[in-house]
GROMACS .gro file of C-alpha atoms in nm:
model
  336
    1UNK     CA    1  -2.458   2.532  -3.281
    2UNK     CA    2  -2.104   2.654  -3.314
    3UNK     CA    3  -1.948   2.310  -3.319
    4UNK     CA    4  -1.577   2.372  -3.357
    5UNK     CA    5  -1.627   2.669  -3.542
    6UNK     CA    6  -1.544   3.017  -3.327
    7UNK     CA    7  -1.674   3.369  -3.398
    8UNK     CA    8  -1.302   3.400  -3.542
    9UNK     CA    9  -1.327   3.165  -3.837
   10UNK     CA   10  -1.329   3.178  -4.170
   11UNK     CA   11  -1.393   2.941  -4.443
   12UNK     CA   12  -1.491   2.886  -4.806
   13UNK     CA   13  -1.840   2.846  -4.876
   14UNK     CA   14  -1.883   2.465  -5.023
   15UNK     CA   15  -2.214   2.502  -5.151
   16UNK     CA   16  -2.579   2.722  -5.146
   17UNK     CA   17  -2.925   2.521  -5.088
   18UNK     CA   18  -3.198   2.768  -5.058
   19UNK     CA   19  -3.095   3.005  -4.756
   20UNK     CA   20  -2.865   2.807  -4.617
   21UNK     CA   21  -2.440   2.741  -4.684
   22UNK     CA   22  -2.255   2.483  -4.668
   23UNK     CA   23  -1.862   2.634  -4.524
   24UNK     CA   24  -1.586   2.435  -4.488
   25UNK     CA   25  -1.392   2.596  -4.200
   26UNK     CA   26  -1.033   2.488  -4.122
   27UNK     CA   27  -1.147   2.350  -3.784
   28UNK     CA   28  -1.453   2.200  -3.924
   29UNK     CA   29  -1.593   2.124  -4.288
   30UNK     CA   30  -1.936   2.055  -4.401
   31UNK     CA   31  -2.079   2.332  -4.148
   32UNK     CA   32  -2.440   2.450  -4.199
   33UNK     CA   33  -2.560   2.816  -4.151
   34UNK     CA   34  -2.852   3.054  -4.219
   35UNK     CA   35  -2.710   3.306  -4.511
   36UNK     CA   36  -2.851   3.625  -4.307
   37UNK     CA   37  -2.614   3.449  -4.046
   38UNK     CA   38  -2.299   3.511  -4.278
   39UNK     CA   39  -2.055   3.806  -4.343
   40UNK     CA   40  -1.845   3.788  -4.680
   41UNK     CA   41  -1.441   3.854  -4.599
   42UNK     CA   42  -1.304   4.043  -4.830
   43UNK     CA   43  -0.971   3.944  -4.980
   44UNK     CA   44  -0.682   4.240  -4.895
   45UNK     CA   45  -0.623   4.504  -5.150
   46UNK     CA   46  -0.280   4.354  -5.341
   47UNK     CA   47  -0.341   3.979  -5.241
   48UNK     CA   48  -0.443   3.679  -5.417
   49UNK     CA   49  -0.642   3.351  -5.233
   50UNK     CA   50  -0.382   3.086  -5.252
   51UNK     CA   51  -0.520   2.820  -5.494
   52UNK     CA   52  -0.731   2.533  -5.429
   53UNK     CA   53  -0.512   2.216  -5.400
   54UNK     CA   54  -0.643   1.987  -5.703
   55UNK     CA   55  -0.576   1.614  -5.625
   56UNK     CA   56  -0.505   1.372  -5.880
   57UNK     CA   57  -0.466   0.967  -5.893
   58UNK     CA   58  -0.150   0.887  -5.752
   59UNK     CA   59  -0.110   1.148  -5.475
   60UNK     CA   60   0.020   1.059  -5.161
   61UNK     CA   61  -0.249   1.224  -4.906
   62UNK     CA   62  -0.394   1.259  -4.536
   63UNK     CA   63  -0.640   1.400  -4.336
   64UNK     CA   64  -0.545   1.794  -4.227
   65UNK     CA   65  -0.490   1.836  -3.882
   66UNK     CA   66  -0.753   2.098  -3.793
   67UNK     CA   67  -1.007   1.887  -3.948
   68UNK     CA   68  -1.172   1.714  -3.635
   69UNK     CA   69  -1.424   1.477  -3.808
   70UNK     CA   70  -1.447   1.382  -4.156
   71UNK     CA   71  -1.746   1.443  -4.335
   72UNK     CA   72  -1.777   1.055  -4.385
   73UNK     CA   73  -1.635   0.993  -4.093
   74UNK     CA   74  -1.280   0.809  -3.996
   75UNK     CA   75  -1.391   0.410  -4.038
   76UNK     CA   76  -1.072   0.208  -3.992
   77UNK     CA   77  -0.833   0.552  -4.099
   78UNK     CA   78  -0.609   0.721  -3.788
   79UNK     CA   79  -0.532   1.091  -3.790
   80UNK     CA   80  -0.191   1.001  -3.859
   81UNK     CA   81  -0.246   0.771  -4.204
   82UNK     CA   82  -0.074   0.833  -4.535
   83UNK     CA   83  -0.319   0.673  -4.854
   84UNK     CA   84  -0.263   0.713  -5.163
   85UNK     CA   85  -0.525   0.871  -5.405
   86UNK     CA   86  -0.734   0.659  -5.623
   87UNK     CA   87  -1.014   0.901  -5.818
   88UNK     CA   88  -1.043   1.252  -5.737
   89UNK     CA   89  -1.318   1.506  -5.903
   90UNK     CA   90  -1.375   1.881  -5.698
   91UNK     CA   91  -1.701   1.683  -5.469
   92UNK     CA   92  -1.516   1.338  -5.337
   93UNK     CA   93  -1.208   1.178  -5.314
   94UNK     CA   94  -1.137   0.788  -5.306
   95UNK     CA   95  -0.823   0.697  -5.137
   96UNK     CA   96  -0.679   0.398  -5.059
   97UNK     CA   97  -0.542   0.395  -4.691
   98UNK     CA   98  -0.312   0.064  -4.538
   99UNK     CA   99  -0.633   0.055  -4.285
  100UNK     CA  100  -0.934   0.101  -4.536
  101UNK     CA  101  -0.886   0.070  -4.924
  102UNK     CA  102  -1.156   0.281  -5.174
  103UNK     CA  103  -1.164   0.577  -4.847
  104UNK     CA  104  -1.425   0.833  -4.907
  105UNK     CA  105  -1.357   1.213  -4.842
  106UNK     CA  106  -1.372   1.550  -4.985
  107UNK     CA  107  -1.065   1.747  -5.133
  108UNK     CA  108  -1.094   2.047  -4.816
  109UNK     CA  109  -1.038   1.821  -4.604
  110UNK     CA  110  -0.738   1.618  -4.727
  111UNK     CA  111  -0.359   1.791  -4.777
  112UNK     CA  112  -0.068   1.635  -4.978
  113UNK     CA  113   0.241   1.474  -4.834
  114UNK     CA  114   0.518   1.560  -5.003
  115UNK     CA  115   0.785   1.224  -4.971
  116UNK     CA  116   1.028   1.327  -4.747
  117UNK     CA  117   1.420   1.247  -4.866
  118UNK     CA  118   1.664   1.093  -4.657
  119UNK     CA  119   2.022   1.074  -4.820
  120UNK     CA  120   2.391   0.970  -4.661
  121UNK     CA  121   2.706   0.861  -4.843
  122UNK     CA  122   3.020   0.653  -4.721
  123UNK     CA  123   3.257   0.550  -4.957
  124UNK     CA  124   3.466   0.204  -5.020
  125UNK     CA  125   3.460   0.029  -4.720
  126UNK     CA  126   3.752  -0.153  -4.552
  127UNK     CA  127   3.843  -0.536  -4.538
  128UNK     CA  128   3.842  -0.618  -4.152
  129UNK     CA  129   3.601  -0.792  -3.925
  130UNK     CA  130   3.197  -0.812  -3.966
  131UNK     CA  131   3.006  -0.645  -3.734
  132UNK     CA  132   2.743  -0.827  -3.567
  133UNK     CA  133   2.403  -0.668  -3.563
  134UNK     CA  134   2.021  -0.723  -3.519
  135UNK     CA  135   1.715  -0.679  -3.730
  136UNK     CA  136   1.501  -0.696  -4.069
  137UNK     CA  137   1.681  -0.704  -4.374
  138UNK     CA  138   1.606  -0.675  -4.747
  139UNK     CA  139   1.780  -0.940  -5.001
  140UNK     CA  140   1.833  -0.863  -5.358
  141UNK     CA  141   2.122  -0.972  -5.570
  142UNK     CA  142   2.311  -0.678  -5.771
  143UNK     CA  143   2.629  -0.747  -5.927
  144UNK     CA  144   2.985  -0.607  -5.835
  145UNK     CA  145   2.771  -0.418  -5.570
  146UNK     CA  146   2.557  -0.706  -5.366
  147UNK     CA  147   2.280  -0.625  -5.185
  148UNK     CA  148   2.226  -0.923  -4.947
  149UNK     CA  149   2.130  -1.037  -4.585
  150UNK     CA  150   2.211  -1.182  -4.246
  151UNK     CA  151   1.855  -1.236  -4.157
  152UNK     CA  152   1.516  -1.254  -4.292
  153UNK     CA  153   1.224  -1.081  -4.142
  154UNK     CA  154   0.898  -0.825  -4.185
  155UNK     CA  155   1.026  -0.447  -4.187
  156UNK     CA  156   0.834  -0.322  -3.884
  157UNK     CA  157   0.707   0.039  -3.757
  158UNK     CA  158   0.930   0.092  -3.459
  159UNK     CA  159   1.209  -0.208  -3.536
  160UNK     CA  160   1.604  -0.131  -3.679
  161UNK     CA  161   1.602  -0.257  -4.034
  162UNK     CA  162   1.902  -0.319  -4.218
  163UNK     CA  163   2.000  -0.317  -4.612
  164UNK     CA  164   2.301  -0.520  -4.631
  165UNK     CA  165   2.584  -0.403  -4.927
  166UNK     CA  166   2.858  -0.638  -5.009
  167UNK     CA  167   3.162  -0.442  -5.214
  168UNK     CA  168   3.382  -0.670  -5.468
  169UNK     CA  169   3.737  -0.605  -5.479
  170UNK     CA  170   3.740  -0.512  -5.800
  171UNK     CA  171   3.499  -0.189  -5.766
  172UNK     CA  172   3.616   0.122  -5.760
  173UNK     CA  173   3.647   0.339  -5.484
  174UNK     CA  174   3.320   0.540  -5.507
  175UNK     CA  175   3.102   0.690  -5.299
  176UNK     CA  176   2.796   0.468  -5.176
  177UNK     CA  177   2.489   0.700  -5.171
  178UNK     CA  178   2.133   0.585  -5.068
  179UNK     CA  179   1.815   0.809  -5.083
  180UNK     CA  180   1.493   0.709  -4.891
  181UNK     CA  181   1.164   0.844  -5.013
  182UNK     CA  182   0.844   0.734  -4.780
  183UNK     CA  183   0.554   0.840  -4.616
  184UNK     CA  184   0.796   0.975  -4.324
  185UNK     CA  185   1.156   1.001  -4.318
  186UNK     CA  186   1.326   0.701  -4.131
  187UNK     CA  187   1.513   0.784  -3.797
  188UNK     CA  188   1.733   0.727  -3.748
  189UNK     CA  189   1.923   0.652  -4.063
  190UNK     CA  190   2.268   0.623  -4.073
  191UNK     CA  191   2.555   0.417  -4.323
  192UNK     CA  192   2.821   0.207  -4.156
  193UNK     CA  193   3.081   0.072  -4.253
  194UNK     CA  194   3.171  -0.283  -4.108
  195UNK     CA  195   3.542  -0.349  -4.204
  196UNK     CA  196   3.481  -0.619  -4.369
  197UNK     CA  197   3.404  -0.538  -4.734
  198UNK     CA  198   3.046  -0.441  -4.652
  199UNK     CA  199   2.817  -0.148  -4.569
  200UNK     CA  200   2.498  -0.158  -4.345
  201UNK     CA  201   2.241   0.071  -4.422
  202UNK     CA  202   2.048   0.073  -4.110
  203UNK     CA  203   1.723   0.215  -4.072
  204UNK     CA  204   1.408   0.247  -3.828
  205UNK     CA  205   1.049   0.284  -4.016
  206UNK     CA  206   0.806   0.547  -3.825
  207UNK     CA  207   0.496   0.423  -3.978
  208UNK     CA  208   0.379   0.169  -4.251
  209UNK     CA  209   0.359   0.194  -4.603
  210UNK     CA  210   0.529   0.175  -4.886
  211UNK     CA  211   0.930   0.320  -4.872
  212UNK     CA  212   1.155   0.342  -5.202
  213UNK     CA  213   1.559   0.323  -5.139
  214UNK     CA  214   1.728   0.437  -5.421
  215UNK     CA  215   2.116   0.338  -5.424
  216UNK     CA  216   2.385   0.438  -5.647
  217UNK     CA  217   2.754   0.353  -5.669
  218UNK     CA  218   2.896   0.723  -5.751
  219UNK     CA  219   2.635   0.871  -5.985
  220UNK     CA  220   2.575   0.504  -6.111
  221UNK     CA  221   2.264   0.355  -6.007
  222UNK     CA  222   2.289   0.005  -5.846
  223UNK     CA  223   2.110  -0.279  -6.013
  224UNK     CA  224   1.761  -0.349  -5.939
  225UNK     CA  225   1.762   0.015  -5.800
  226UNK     CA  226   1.490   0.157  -5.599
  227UNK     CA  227   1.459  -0.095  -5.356
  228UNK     CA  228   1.056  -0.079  -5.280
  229UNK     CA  229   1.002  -0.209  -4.913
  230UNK     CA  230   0.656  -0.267  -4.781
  231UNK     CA  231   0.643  -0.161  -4.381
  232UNK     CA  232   0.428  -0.326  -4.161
  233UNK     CA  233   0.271  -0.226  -3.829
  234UNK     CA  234   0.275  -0.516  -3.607
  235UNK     CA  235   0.212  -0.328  -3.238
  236UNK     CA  236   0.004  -0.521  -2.989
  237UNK     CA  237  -0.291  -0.382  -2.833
  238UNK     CA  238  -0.364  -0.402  -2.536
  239UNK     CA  239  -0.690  -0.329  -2.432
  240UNK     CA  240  -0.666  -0.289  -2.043
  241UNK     CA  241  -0.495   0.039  -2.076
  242UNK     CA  242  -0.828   0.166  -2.290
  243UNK     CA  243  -1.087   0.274  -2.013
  244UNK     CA  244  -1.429   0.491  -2.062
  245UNK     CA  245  -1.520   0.823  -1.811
  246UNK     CA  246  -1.831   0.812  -1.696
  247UNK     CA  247  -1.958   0.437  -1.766
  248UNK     CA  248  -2.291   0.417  -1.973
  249UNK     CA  249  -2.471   0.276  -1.752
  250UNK     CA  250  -2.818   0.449  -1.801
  251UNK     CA  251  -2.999   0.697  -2.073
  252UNK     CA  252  -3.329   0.837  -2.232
  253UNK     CA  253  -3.501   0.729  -2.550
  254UNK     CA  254  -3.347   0.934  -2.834
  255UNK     CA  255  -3.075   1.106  -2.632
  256UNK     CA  256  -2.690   1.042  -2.709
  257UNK     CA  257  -2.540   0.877  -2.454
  258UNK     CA  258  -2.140   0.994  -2.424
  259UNK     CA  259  -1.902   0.788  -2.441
  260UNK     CA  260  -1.580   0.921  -2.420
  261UNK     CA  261  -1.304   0.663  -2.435
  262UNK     CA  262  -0.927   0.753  -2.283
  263UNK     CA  263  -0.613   0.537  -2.435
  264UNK     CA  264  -0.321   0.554  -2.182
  265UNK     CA  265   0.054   0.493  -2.369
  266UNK     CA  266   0.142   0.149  -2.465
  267UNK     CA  267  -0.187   0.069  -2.546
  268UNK     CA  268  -0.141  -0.011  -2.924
  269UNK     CA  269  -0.342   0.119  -3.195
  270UNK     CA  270  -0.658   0.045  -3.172
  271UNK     CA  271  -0.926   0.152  -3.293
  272UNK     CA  272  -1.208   0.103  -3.042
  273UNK     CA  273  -1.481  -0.113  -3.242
  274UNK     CA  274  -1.820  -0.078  -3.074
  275UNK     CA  275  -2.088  -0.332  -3.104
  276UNK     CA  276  -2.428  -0.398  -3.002
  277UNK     CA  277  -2.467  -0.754  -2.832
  278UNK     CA  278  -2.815  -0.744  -2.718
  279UNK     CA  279  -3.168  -0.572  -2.646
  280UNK     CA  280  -3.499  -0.430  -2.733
  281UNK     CA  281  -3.403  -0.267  -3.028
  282UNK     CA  282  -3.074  -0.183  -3.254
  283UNK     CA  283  -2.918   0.102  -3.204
  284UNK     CA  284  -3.057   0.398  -3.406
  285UNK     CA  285  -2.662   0.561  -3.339
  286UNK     CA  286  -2.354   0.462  -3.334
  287UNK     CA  287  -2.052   0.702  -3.298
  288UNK     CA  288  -1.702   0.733  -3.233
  289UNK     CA  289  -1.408   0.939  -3.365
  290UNK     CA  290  -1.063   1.069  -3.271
  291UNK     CA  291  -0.992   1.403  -3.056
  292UNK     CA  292  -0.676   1.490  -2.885
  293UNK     CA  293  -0.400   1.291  -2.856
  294UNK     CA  294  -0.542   0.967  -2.634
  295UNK     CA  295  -0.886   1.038  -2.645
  296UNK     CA  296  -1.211   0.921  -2.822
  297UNK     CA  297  -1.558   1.032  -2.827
  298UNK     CA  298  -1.848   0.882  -2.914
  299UNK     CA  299  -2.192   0.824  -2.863
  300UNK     CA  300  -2.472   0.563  -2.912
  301UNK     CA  301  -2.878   0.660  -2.934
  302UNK     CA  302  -3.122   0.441  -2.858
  303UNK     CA  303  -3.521   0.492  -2.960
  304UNK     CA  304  -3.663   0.213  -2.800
  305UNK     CA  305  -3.692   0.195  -2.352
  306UNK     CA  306  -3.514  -0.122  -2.238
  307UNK     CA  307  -3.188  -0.300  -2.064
  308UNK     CA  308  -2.862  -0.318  -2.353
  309UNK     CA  309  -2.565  -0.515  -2.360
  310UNK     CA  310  -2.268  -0.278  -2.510
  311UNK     CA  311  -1.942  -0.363  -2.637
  312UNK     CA  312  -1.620  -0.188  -2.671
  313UNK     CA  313  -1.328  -0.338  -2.833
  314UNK     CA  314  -0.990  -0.239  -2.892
  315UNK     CA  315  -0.843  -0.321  -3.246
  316UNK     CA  316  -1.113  -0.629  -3.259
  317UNK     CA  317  -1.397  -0.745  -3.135
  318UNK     CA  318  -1.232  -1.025  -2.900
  319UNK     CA  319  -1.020  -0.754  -2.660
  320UNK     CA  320  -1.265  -0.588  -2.439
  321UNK     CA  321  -1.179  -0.229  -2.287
  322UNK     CA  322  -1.213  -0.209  -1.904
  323UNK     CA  323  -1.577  -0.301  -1.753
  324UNK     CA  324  -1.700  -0.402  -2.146
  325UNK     CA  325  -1.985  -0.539  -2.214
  326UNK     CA  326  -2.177  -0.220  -2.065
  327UNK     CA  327  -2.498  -0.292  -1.966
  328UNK     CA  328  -2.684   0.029  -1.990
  329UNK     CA  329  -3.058   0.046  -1.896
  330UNK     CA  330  -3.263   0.310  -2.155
  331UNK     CA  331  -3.566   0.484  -1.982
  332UNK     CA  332  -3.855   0.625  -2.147
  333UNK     CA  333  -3.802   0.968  -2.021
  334UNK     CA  334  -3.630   1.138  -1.735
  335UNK     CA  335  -3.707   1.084  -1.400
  336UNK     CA  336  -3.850   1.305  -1.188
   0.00000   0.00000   0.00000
């Protein structure tokens, strides 16, 4: 079958076995073809193919967008996930993801994010009244330049967070400047200046991981400079805004059965986590994966006739989608 391959395509052929390929195509990888199925592109007269990207330990990575499934499939890893890179050789990658540590994929189907760089400057501020604001902070102590806080709390995905600057008297009147280097860029992020001898840097997290905040008094860097901040992802699922369209409620021995899960917003962030509870037989399938924006699909196979008990989670086992447990009654073959 064509899977999500079109007659359009191209890819780079992964590997020969006998008379059939292995391609990795940008909108699938790991597809399997006849050779006499298969027509060698040609590279244009004056062009070069743009260089394989070779991952090392260290690198900051994700899953591309056109690939659909990973080979090894997704596990606990969302489309949108930033891991860093553990091993790499040219076959398999190992990356360690905030959802799933010691991740396995293959280098075609994994990009590089390049840390995006947030920078603003504000210079001495004035001595007047403090502002009062809300939020996360991050305490450290430097020395004519203080770093402190008004309140202690997790850095959250979604929540203002606020670094905290106290200015002696005695400084001199240089520029602040503070440089942000993440997974994603904070937005907004913006210096203020509270009139009172202090500076707010306040900023809002767009997903977890791990966030570096470099500071520097004029070209000096601050004490205790980068600031490493750990970001959390503390949104609540809720799991009666997760439905299924159509309801397994009946199949054939040895035929998927769909199951095609829709997430409507505020939701949370899952994942759905299916689980047999009872019947003849285990399943002999279980499947599930990201597609567009709000949707899963999925499928579970069953080689044994009988009446199962199916379970669909979202984000554990405890929150039960819409109408879960299924029970879904597995015939022998179809009826006539």
């Amino acid at each position: 079958g064509w899977g999500s391959v079109t007659k359009d395509s191209v890819g780079v052929v992964a590997s020969v076995d006998g008379s059939s390929a292995n391609i990795d195509f940008p909108e699938q990888t790991g597809w399997t073809a006849d050779i006499d199925e298969l027509e060698v592109i040609n590279q244009p007269s004056g062009t070069q193919a743009a260089p394989a990207t070779v991952l090392k330990s260290g690198d900051r990575v994700r899953v591309k967008a056109s690939v659909t499934n990973p080979k090894n499939g997704w596990g606990k890893v969302a489309r949108t996930s930033v891991g860093l890179v553990k091993t790499a050789n040219k076959f398999e990658v190992i990356v360690d993801f905030p959802e799933q540590a010691d991740w396995p994929g293959i280098p075609s189907e994994l990009e590089v994010v390049v840390n995006t760089k947030a920078t603003q400057q504000l210079k001495k501020p004035k001595q007047a009244a403090r502002k009062k604001h809300e939020g996360a902070v991050v305490k450290t102590d430097l020395t004519t330049i203080a770093c402190s806080s008004t309140k202690d709390g997790p850095i959250v995905v979604g929540n203002a967070s606020e670094l905290l600057i106290t200015v002696g008297k005695d400084s001199n009147d240089e520029p602040l400047s503070v440089s942000v280097r993440g997974p994603m860029m904070p937005g907004p992020m913006e210096v203020v200046d509270n009139e009172d001898g202090t500076l707010s840097v306040w900023f809002t997290c767009r997903t977890m991981g791990k966030y570096e905040f470099d500071l520097s008094w004029g070209s000096v860097p601050l004490k205790e400079s980068p600031f490493v901040v750990d970001v959390v992802n503390m949104i609540v699922n809720d799991p009666t805004k997760v439905s299924i369209d159509p309801v397994p409620a009946e199949g054939i021995i040895d035929v998927q059965i769909p199951l095609n899960i829709t997430v409507a917003p505020g939701a949370g962030s899952g994942p759905p986590i299916i689980t047999h509870v009872s019947g003849p037989a285990e399943p002999s399938s279980i499947e599930c994966a990201p597609s567009v924006a709000g949707k899963y699909f999925g499928n579970v196979t069953y080689s044994k006739a009988g009446t199962y008990k199916l379970q669909i989670g979202w984000g554990d086992n405890s929150s039960n989608i819409n109408g879960s447990p299924f029970e879904i009654k597995v015939e022998a073959s179809q009826k006539s």
